[in-house]
Amino acid sequence: MTEALAATPEKTDPARAWDDLGRLLHRRLILIYLTASIAATGTGALFFLFGLDFSAYQKQLVLGLLAPLAALPQVFADISVIGRHVAPIRAFFAALPGPSARSLAAPALARALNLPLYTAARVLFLHAPILAVSLTVACSLANAWLGLGLAPWQFALVYATIVVFASGHAIYEYLAVKSAVKPVLPHIRAHVDEAARDEVPRVLPLKMRLQLLLVFAFVACVPLAALGFTVMLKLGRLLERVGMHEAASIEGPLEVWVLLLVVGGSSVALFLAKMLSRDIASSAEGLVEAMQRVERGEVSAELVVASTDEFAEAYRGFNRMTHGLVERERLRDAFGRYVAPELAEEVMKHGVSMGGSLVRATVIFADIRGFTSLSEAMSPVEVVSLLNRYFAAVSPPIRAEGGFINKFGGDSLLAVFGAPVPASDHAERAARAALGVRTALARFNEREVAEGRAVLRIGIGVHTGEMVAGSVGSPDRMEYTVIGDVVNVAARIEGLTKELGTDILLSEAAYERAKDIIPAQPMPKVAVRGKAEPIVVYAVVDPA
């Protein structure tokens, strides 16, 4: 049945298949309840037959008639409540694959996570009390009409038996239901909004430490208390039967001794249980805390392996994971220095794919004027140092406007706006970036002059149009780039800046899209290589 719950429904009739999954979970919960009830009732009957001081007539009447009759209200109540508990989950599966299922997914997930706790609460606060009340009523009527003859102390024994076996029943159902629900959780989570998938409202937390303490309390304390209680009752009955007149002198010290054994044994058991649960819970909490640190970005988080249990392997696995994350971050950092961060992120997420697509975007082409003569007077190391300082100064304004720096070509720079990340206002972004580069270069030159170095002059050409953007190269080495006449024209426009006595020129296409945000004046029509007709360009002036 677990495999059936975990399986994905067939595609032939998805609506019925999903509904069957909800019904299958409901049937499994009822089966768990019946199994636990039969086991608890059977063990309790053996305890009643051989462990308690009842007459043969009382045993026959209680087990043969009264207990089955008293169990009927409890069975009906349990099955009814199980149906109500599982109803939100069944409603969700019944709505699949329709659109209404998404609104039912979060309540279904909360109910599925709470179901084990609801089950244990049902056994302790509904199942056991109804059984106790029904059995009390039945036995009282049998006392009056059938001569059952149950004394108050015998009723106390029955209640003690119910408490002991109901506690075991509750723990069993809690663990069994927790296991039964696990296979359906992925199906429900898949339809919950990703942001709320791990922060489900109305979920009642039950810490591992408390779960362990409850189990230990049942295993150690409840049997000890029941044993002490029944032993003293049996002893009292035995002393009455033999007619001992000084029973109190025997029972008093023995009651103190039994009480000391029960309290002392329970205290030691709970103390040891607390130590063990604290050790297990602290190991789990340490793992959770470390994972939260990784979630906050501390990928170098590491756990100290200080045990030899299963947590040791979990800690080692976590450390291997974080070491891998550190290496991945180093690769991402190195990769991001050689390609644009957005392109590096795309490759890290989706891998490499060759091919291109037609996009409408804006390009900036910037070049240092007179760089050849300038570099001839410098050593290669000085040339590289100058370029690194220059590119470090002018790149931030481009990146701030969402520009993709496609390549550094010696002393030139090509930046694209609108690819690979689409942007409807690509021309406006490029125009603002060009002004930002002008301002950044002025600050750069101030520092260069202050340190006794020459100033740089640059030209910037901006053009808008359609181009092909994508990965170009061979399968073992490729480059993301933009190709087309737009790139060539931007380079030609940059070449006109020196001739026209300005540093930033916009093509007519770029100006028409950015004229509302950037001051520019038209220049005389000029001929450019590769174009049959002269083109109109606009010189960007300083904002007022």
CSV table of C-alpha atoms in Angstrom, one decimal, residues 166-506:
chain,number,residue,atom,x,y,z
A,166,ALA,CA,-4.2,3.5,25.2
A,167,SER,CA,-0.8,5.2,25.7
A,168,GLY,CA,0.9,2.4,23.7
A,169,HIS,CA,-1.9,2.6,21.1
A,170,ALA,CA,-1.4,6.4,20.7
A,171,ILE,CA,2.4,6.0,20.3
A,172,TYR,CA,1.9,3.2,17.7
A,173,GLU,CA,-0.6,5.1,15.7
A,174,TYR,CA,1.5,8.3,15.8
A,175,LEU,CA,4.5,6.5,14.3
A,176,ALA,CA,2.4,4.4,11.8
A,177,VAL,CA,0.4,7.4,10.5
A,178,LYS,CA,3.6,9.5,10.2
A,179,SER,CA,5.0,6.7,8.0
A,180,ALA,CA,1.7,6.4,6.0
A,181,VAL,CA,1.6,10.1,5.2
A,182,LYS,CA,5.2,10.5,3.9
A,183,PRO,CA,4.5,9.0,0.4
A,184,VAL,CA,1.7,11.5,-0.3
A,185,LEU,CA,3.6,14.6,0.9
A,186,PRO,CA,5.6,15.1,-2.4
A,187,HIS,CA,2.3,15.0,-4.4
A,188,ILE,CA,0.8,17.8,-2.2
A,189,ARG,CA,4.0,19.9,-1.9
A,190,ALA,CA,4.3,20.0,-5.7
A,191,HIS,CA,1.1,22.1,-5.8
A,192,VAL,CA,2.0,24.5,-3.0
A,193,ASP,CA,3.5,27.8,-3.9
A,194,GLU,CA,7.3,27.5,-3.6
A,195,ALA,CA,7.6,30.4,-1.2
A,196,ALA,CA,5.2,28.7,1.3
A,197,ARG,CA,6.3,25.1,0.7
A,198,ASP,CA,8.5,24.9,3.8
A,199,GLU,CA,6.6,27.5,5.9
A,200,VAL,CA,3.2,25.9,6.1
A,201,PRO,CA,0.8,27.7,8.4
A,202,ARG,CA,-1.1,26.0,11.2
A,203,VAL,CA,1.4,23.2,11.6
A,204,LEU,CA,1.9,22.1,15.2
A,205,PRO,CA,5.5,21.4,15.9
A,206,LEU,CA,6.5,18.4,18.0
A,207,LYS,CA,10.2,18.4,18.7
A,208,MET,CA,12.2,15.2,18.5
A,209,ARG,CA,13.3,15.7,22.1
A,210,LEU,CA,9.7,15.7,23.3
A,211,GLN,CA,8.8,12.7,21.1
A,212,LEU,CA,11.6,10.7,22.6
A,213,LEU,CA,10.7,11.7,26.2
A,214,LEU,CA,7.0,10.6,25.6
A,215,VAL,CA,8.1,7.2,24.3
A,216,PHE,CA,10.5,6.6,27.2
A,217,ALA,CA,7.9,7.8,29.7
A,218,PHE,CA,5.5,5.2,28.3
A,219,VAL,CA,8.1,2.4,28.1
A,220,ALA,CA,9.5,3.0,31.6
A,221,CYS,CA,7.2,5.0,33.8
A,222,VAL,CA,3.7,3.8,32.8
A,223,PRO,CA,4.5,0.1,33.3
A,224,LEU,CA,6.2,0.8,36.6
A,225,ALA,CA,3.3,2.8,37.9
A,226,ALA,CA,0.8,0.2,36.7
A,227,LEU,CA,2.9,-2.6,38.2
A,228,GLY,CA,3.1,-0.9,41.6
A,229,PHE,CA,-0.6,-0.1,41.6
A,230,THR,CA,-1.7,-3.6,40.7
A,231,VAL,CA,0.7,-5.3,43.1
A,232,MET,CA,-0.6,-3.2,46.0
A,233,LEU,CA,-4.2,-4.0,45.1
A,234,LYS,CA,-3.4,-7.7,44.7
A,235,LEU,CA,-1.6,-7.7,48.0
A,236,GLY,CA,-4.5,-6.0,49.8
A,237,ARG,CA,-6.9,-8.5,48.4
A,238,LEU,CA,-4.6,-11.4,49.4
A,239,LEU,CA,-4.3,-10.2,52.9
A,240,GLU,CA,-8.1,-9.8,53.2
A,241,ARG,CA,-8.6,-13.4,51.9
A,242,VAL,CA,-6.2,-14.9,54.5
A,243,GLY,CA,-7.8,-12.8,57.2
A,244,MET,CA,-4.7,-11.2,58.5
A,245,HIS,CA,-5.7,-8.7,61.2
A,246,GLU,CA,-2.4,-6.8,61.0
A,247,ALA,CA,-2.6,-6.2,57.3
A,248,ALA,CA,-2.0,-2.5,57.7
A,249,SER,CA,1.4,-3.1,59.4
A,250,ILE,CA,2.5,-5.1,56.3
A,251,GLU,CA,0.9,-2.9,53.7
A,252,GLY,CA,2.1,0.4,55.0
A,253,PRO,CA,5.9,-0.2,54.7
A,254,LEU,CA,5.4,-2.2,51.5
A,255,GLU,CA,3.4,0.7,50.0
A,256,VAL,CA,6.2,3.1,50.8
A,257,TRP,CA,8.8,0.6,49.3
A,258,VAL,CA,6.7,0.2,46.1
A,259,LEU,CA,6.2,3.9,45.9
A,260,LEU,CA,9.9,4.5,46.2
A,261,LEU,CA,10.6,1.9,43.5
A,262,VAL,CA,8.1,3.4,41.1
A,263,VAL,CA,9.1,7.0,41.7
A,264,GLY,CA,12.8,6.2,41.8
A,265,GLY,CA,12.7,3.9,38.8
A,266,SER,CA,10.6,6.4,36.9
A,267,SER,CA,12.9,9.3,37.8
A,268,VAL,CA,16.0,7.4,36.7
A,269,ALA,CA,14.3,6.3,33.5
A,270,LEU,CA,13.2,9.9,32.7
A,271,PHE,CA,16.7,11.3,33.6
A,272,LEU,CA,18.4,8.8,31.3
A,273,ALA,CA,15.7,9.4,28.6
A,274,LYS,CA,16.3,13.2,28.9
A,275,MET,CA,20.0,12.7,28.5
A,276,LEU,CA,19.6,10.5,25.5
A,277,SER,CA,17.0,12.6,23.9
A,278,ARG,CA,19.1,15.7,24.5
A,279,ASP,CA,22.0,14.1,22.8
A,280,ILE,CA,20.0,13.0,19.8
A,281,ALA,CA,18.1,16.3,19.6
A,282,SER,CA,21.3,18.4,19.9
A,283,SER,CA,22.9,16.5,17.0
A,284,ALA,CA,19.8,17.1,14.9
A,285,GLU,CA,19.6,20.7,16.0
A,286,GLY,CA,23.3,21.2,15.1
A,287,LEU,CA,22.7,19.9,11.6
A,288,VAL,CA,19.6,22.2,11.2
A,289,GLU,CA,21.5,25.2,12.5
A,290,ALA,CA,24.4,24.5,10.0
A,291,MET,CA,22.0,24.1,7.2
A,292,GLN,CA,20.4,27.5,8.1
A,293,ARG,CA,23.9,29.0,8.0
A,294,VAL,CA,24.4,27.7,4.5
A,295,GLU,CA,20.9,29.0,3.5
A,296,ARG,CA,22.1,32.5,4.7
A,297,GLY,CA,25.1,32.2,2.4
A,298,GLU,CA,27.7,30.8,4.8
A,299,VAL,CA,28.7,28.0,2.4
A,300,SER,CA,31.9,27.4,4.4
A,301,ALA,CA,29.9,26.1,7.5
A,302,GLU,CA,31.4,22.9,8.8
A,303,LEU,CA,30.3,20.4,11.5
A,304,VAL,CA,32.5,18.7,14.0
A,305,VAL,CA,32.1,15.0,13.9
A,306,ALA,CA,31.9,14.0,17.6
A,307,SER,CA,30.0,10.7,17.6
A,308,THR,CA,30.1,7.3,16.1
A,309,ASP,CA,26.3,6.9,15.4
A,310,GLU,CA,24.3,7.7,12.2
A,311,PHE,CA,24.7,11.4,12.8
A,312,ALA,CA,28.5,11.0,12.3
A,313,GLU,CA,27.9,10.0,8.7
A,314,ALA,CA,25.3,12.7,8.3
A,315,TYR,CA,27.8,15.3,9.5
A,316,ARG,CA,30.5,14.0,7.2
A,317,GLY,CA,28.0,14.1,4.3
A,318,PHE,CA,27.1,17.7,5.2
A,319,ASN,CA,30.8,18.7,5.3
A,320,ARG,CA,31.4,17.1,1.9
A,321,MET,CA,28.4,19.1,0.6
A,322,THR,CA,29.7,22.4,2.0
A,323,HIS,CA,33.2,21.7,0.6
A,324,GLY,CA,31.5,21.2,-2.8
A,325,LEU,CA,29.6,24.4,-2.4
A,326,VAL,CA,32.8,26.3,-1.6
A,327,GLU,CA,34.4,24.9,-4.7
A,328,ARG,CA,31.3,25.8,-6.7
A,329,GLU,CA,31.4,29.4,-5.4
A,330,ARG,CA,35.1,29.7,-6.3
A,331,LEU,CA,34.2,28.5,-9.8
A,332,ARG,CA,31.3,30.9,-10.0
A,333,ASP,CA,33.5,33.7,-8.8
A,334,ALA,CA,36.3,32.9,-11.3
A,335,PHE,CA,33.8,32.2,-14.1
A,336,GLY,CA,32.0,35.5,-13.3
A,337,ARG,CA,35.3,37.4,-13.8
A,338,TYR,CA,35.7,36.1,-17.3
A,339,VAL,CA,32.1,36.4,-18.4
A,340,ALA,CA,29.2,38.5,-17.3
A,341,PRO,CA,27.7,37.5,-14.0
A,342,GLU,CA,24.2,37.0,-15.6
A,343,LEU,CA,25.6,34.8,-18.3
A,344,ALA,CA,27.6,32.8,-15.7
A,345,GLU,CA,24.5,32.3,-13.6
A,346,GLU,CA,22.5,31.2,-16.7
A,347,VAL,CA,25.3,28.7,-17.6
A,348,MET,CA,25.5,27.4,-14.0
A,349,LYS,CA,21.7,26.8,-13.9
A,350,HIS,CA,21.0,25.5,-17.4
A,351,GLY,CA,24.3,24.5,-18.9
A,352,VAL,CA,25.7,25.5,-22.3
A,353,SER,CA,23.6,25.6,-25.4
A,354,MET,CA,24.8,26.6,-28.9
A,355,GLY,CA,22.7,28.8,-31.2
A,356,GLY,CA,21.4,32.3,-31.3
A,357,SER,CA,18.2,34.3,-31.6
A,358,LEU,CA,17.2,37.6,-33.2
A,359,VAL,CA,16.8,40.4,-30.6
A,360,ARG,CA,16.3,44.1,-30.6
A,361,ALA,CA,18.8,45.8,-28.3
A,362,THR,CA,21.2,48.7,-27.9
A,363,VAL,CA,25.0,48.5,-28.0
A,364,ILE,CA,27.7,50.8,-26.7
A,365,PHE,CA,31.1,50.8,-28.3
A,366,ALA,CA,33.8,52.7,-26.4
A,367,ASP,CA,37.4,53.2,-27.5
A,368,ILE,CA,40.4,55.0,-26.0
A,369,ARG,CA,41.7,57.7,-28.4
A,370,GLY,CA,45.4,57.7,-29.3
A,371,PHE,CA,46.0,54.5,-27.3
A,372,THR,CA,48.6,53.2,-29.8
A,373,SER,CA,50.9,56.2,-29.4
A,374,LEU,CA,50.2,56.2,-25.7
A,375,SER,CA,51.1,52.6,-25.2
A,376,GLU,CA,54.3,52.9,-27.2
A,377,ALA,CA,55.8,55.0,-24.4
A,378,MET,CA,54.9,52.5,-21.7
A,379,SER,CA,56.0,49.0,-20.8
A,380,PRO,CA,53.7,46.0,-21.3
A,381,VAL,CA,53.1,45.8,-17.6
A,382,GLU,CA,52.2,49.5,-17.4
A,383,VAL,CA,49.8,49.1,-20.4
A,384,VAL,CA,48.0,46.3,-18.7
A,385,SER,CA,47.8,48.1,-15.4
A,386,LEU,CA,46.4,51.2,-17.1
A,387,LEU,CA,43.7,49.2,-19.0
A,388,ASN,CA,42.7,47.4,-15.8
A,389,ARG,CA,42.3,50.7,-13.9
A,390,TYR,CA,40.4,52.2,-16.8
A,391,PHE,CA,38.0,49.3,-17.3
A,392,ALA,CA,37.5,49.0,-13.5
A,393,ALA,CA,36.4,52.7,-13.5
A,394,VAL,CA,34.0,52.7,-16.5
A,395,SER,CA,32.4,49.2,-16.0
A,396,PRO,CA,30.3,50.0,-12.9
A,397,PRO,CA,28.1,52.6,-14.6
A,398,ILE,CA,27.4,50.1,-17.4
A,399,ARG,CA,26.6,47.3,-14.9
A,400,ALA,CA,24.4,49.6,-12.9
A,401,GLU,CA,22.1,50.1,-15.9
A,402,GLY,CA,21.9,46.3,-16.6
A,403,GLY,CA,24.4,46.4,-19.4
A,404,PHE,CA,26.1,43.2,-20.5
A,405,ILE,CA,29.8,43.8,-21.2
A,406,ASN,CA,30.3,41.5,-24.1
A,407,LYS,CA,34.0,41.9,-24.5
A,408,PHE,CA,37.1,43.9,-23.8
A,409,GLY,CA,39.0,44.3,-27.1
A,410,GLY,CA,42.4,45.7,-26.2
A,411,ASP,CA,41.5,49.4,-25.5
A,412,SER,CA,37.9,49.0,-26.7
A,413,LEU,CA,34.7,47.9,-24.9
A,414,LEU,CA,31.5,46.5,-26.3
A,415,ALA,CA,28.4,46.5,-24.0
A,416,VAL,CA,24.9,45.3,-24.8
A,417,PHE,CA,21.6,46.4,-23.3
A,418,GLY,CA,18.6,44.1,-23.8
A,419,ALA,CA,20.5,40.9,-24.1
A,420,PRO,CA,21.0,38.3,-22.7
A,421,VAL,CA,18.5,39.7,-20.2
A,422,PRO,CA,15.6,41.4,-22.0
A,423,ALA,CA,14.8,45.0,-21.2
A,424,SER,CA,12.2,47.1,-23.0
A,425,ASP,CA,14.0,50.3,-22.1
A,426,HIS,CA,17.4,49.2,-23.4
A,427,ALA,CA,18.1,52.4,-25.3
A,428,GLU,CA,17.4,54.6,-22.3
A,429,ARG,CA,19.6,52.4,-20.2
A,430,ALA,CA,22.4,52.6,-22.7
A,431,ALA,CA,22.2,56.4,-22.9
A,432,ARG,CA,22.3,56.7,-19.1
A,433,ALA,CA,25.2,54.3,-19.0
A,434,ALA,CA,27.1,56.5,-21.6
A,435,LEU,CA,26.7,59.5,-19.3
A,436,GLY,CA,27.8,57.5,-16.3
A,437,VAL,CA,30.9,56.4,-18.2
A,438,ARG,CA,31.7,60.1,-19.0
A,439,THR,CA,31.4,61.0,-15.3
A,440,ALA,CA,33.4,58.0,-14.2
A,441,LEU,CA,36.2,58.8,-16.7
A,442,ALA,CA,36.4,62.4,-15.4
A,443,ARG,CA,37.0,61.0,-11.8
A,444,PHE,CA,39.5,58.5,-13.2
A,445,ASN,CA,41.5,61.2,-14.9
A,446,GLU,CA,41.6,63.3,-11.8
A,447,ARG,CA,43.2,60.4,-9.9
A,448,GLU,CA,45.6,59.7,-12.8
A,449,VAL,CA,46.7,63.4,-12.9
A,450,ALA,CA,47.1,63.5,-9.1
A,451,GLU,CA,49.5,60.5,-9.4
A,452,GLY,CA,51.5,62.0,-12.3
A,453,ARG,CA,50.0,60.1,-15.2
A,454,ALA,CA,48.4,61.2,-18.4
A,455,VAL,CA,44.7,61.6,-18.9
A,456,LEU,CA,42.6,59.4,-21.2
A,457,ARG,CA,40.2,60.5,-23.9
A,458,ILE,CA,37.5,58.1,-25.2
A,459,GLY,CA,34.8,58.0,-27.8
A,460,ILE,CA,31.5,56.3,-27.3
A,461,GLY,CA,29.1,55.2,-30.0
A,462,VAL,CA,25.5,54.1,-29.2
A,463,HIS,CA,23.2,52.3,-31.7
A,464,THR,CA,19.9,50.5,-31.5
A,465,GLY,CA,18.6,47.8,-33.8
A,466,GLU,CA,18.1,44.1,-34.5
A,467,MET,CA,21.0,41.7,-34.0
A,468,VAL,CA,21.7,38.0,-33.4
A,469,ALA,CA,22.6,37.1,-29.8
A,470,GLY,CA,23.8,33.7,-28.7
A,471,SER,CA,26.7,31.3,-28.2
A,472,VAL,CA,29.2,31.1,-31.1
A,473,GLY,CA,32.1,28.7,-31.4
A,474,SER,CA,33.0,25.1,-31.3
A,475,PRO,CA,31.5,22.5,-28.9
A,476,ASP,CA,34.7,22.6,-26.7
A,477,ARG,CA,35.1,26.4,-26.7
A,478,MET,CA,32.4,29.0,-27.3
A,479,GLU,CA,31.6,32.6,-26.5
A,480,TYR,CA,28.3,34.5,-26.0
A,481,THR,CA,28.3,37.5,-28.3
A,482,VAL,CA,26.1,39.7,-30.5
A,483,ILE,CA,26.5,39.8,-34.2
A,484,GLY,CA,25.1,42.0,-36.9
A,485,ASP,CA,25.2,45.4,-38.6
A,486,VAL,CA,24.2,47.2,-35.4
A,487,VAL,CA,27.5,46.3,-33.8
A,488,ASN,CA,29.5,47.5,-36.8
A,489,VAL,CA,27.6,50.8,-37.1
A,490,ALA,CA,28.1,51.5,-33.3
A,491,ALA,CA,31.8,51.1,-33.9
A,492,ARG,CA,31.7,53.4,-36.9
A,493,ILE,CA,29.7,56.0,-34.9
A,494,GLU,CA,32.4,55.9,-32.2
A,495,GLY,CA,35.0,56.6,-34.8
A,496,LEU,CA,33.1,59.8,-35.7
A,497,THR,CA,33.4,61.3,-32.2
A,498,LYS,CA,36.9,62.7,-32.8
A,499,GLU,CA,36.0,64.1,-36.1
A,500,LEU,CA,32.9,65.8,-34.7
A,501,GLY,CA,34.6,67.0,-31.6
A,502,THR,CA,32.5,65.2,-29.0
A,503,ASP,CA,32.8,62.1,-26.8
A,504,ILE,CA,29.3,60.5,-27.1
A,505,LEU,CA,27.3,60.0,-30.2
A,506,LEU,CA,23.9,58.4,-30.5
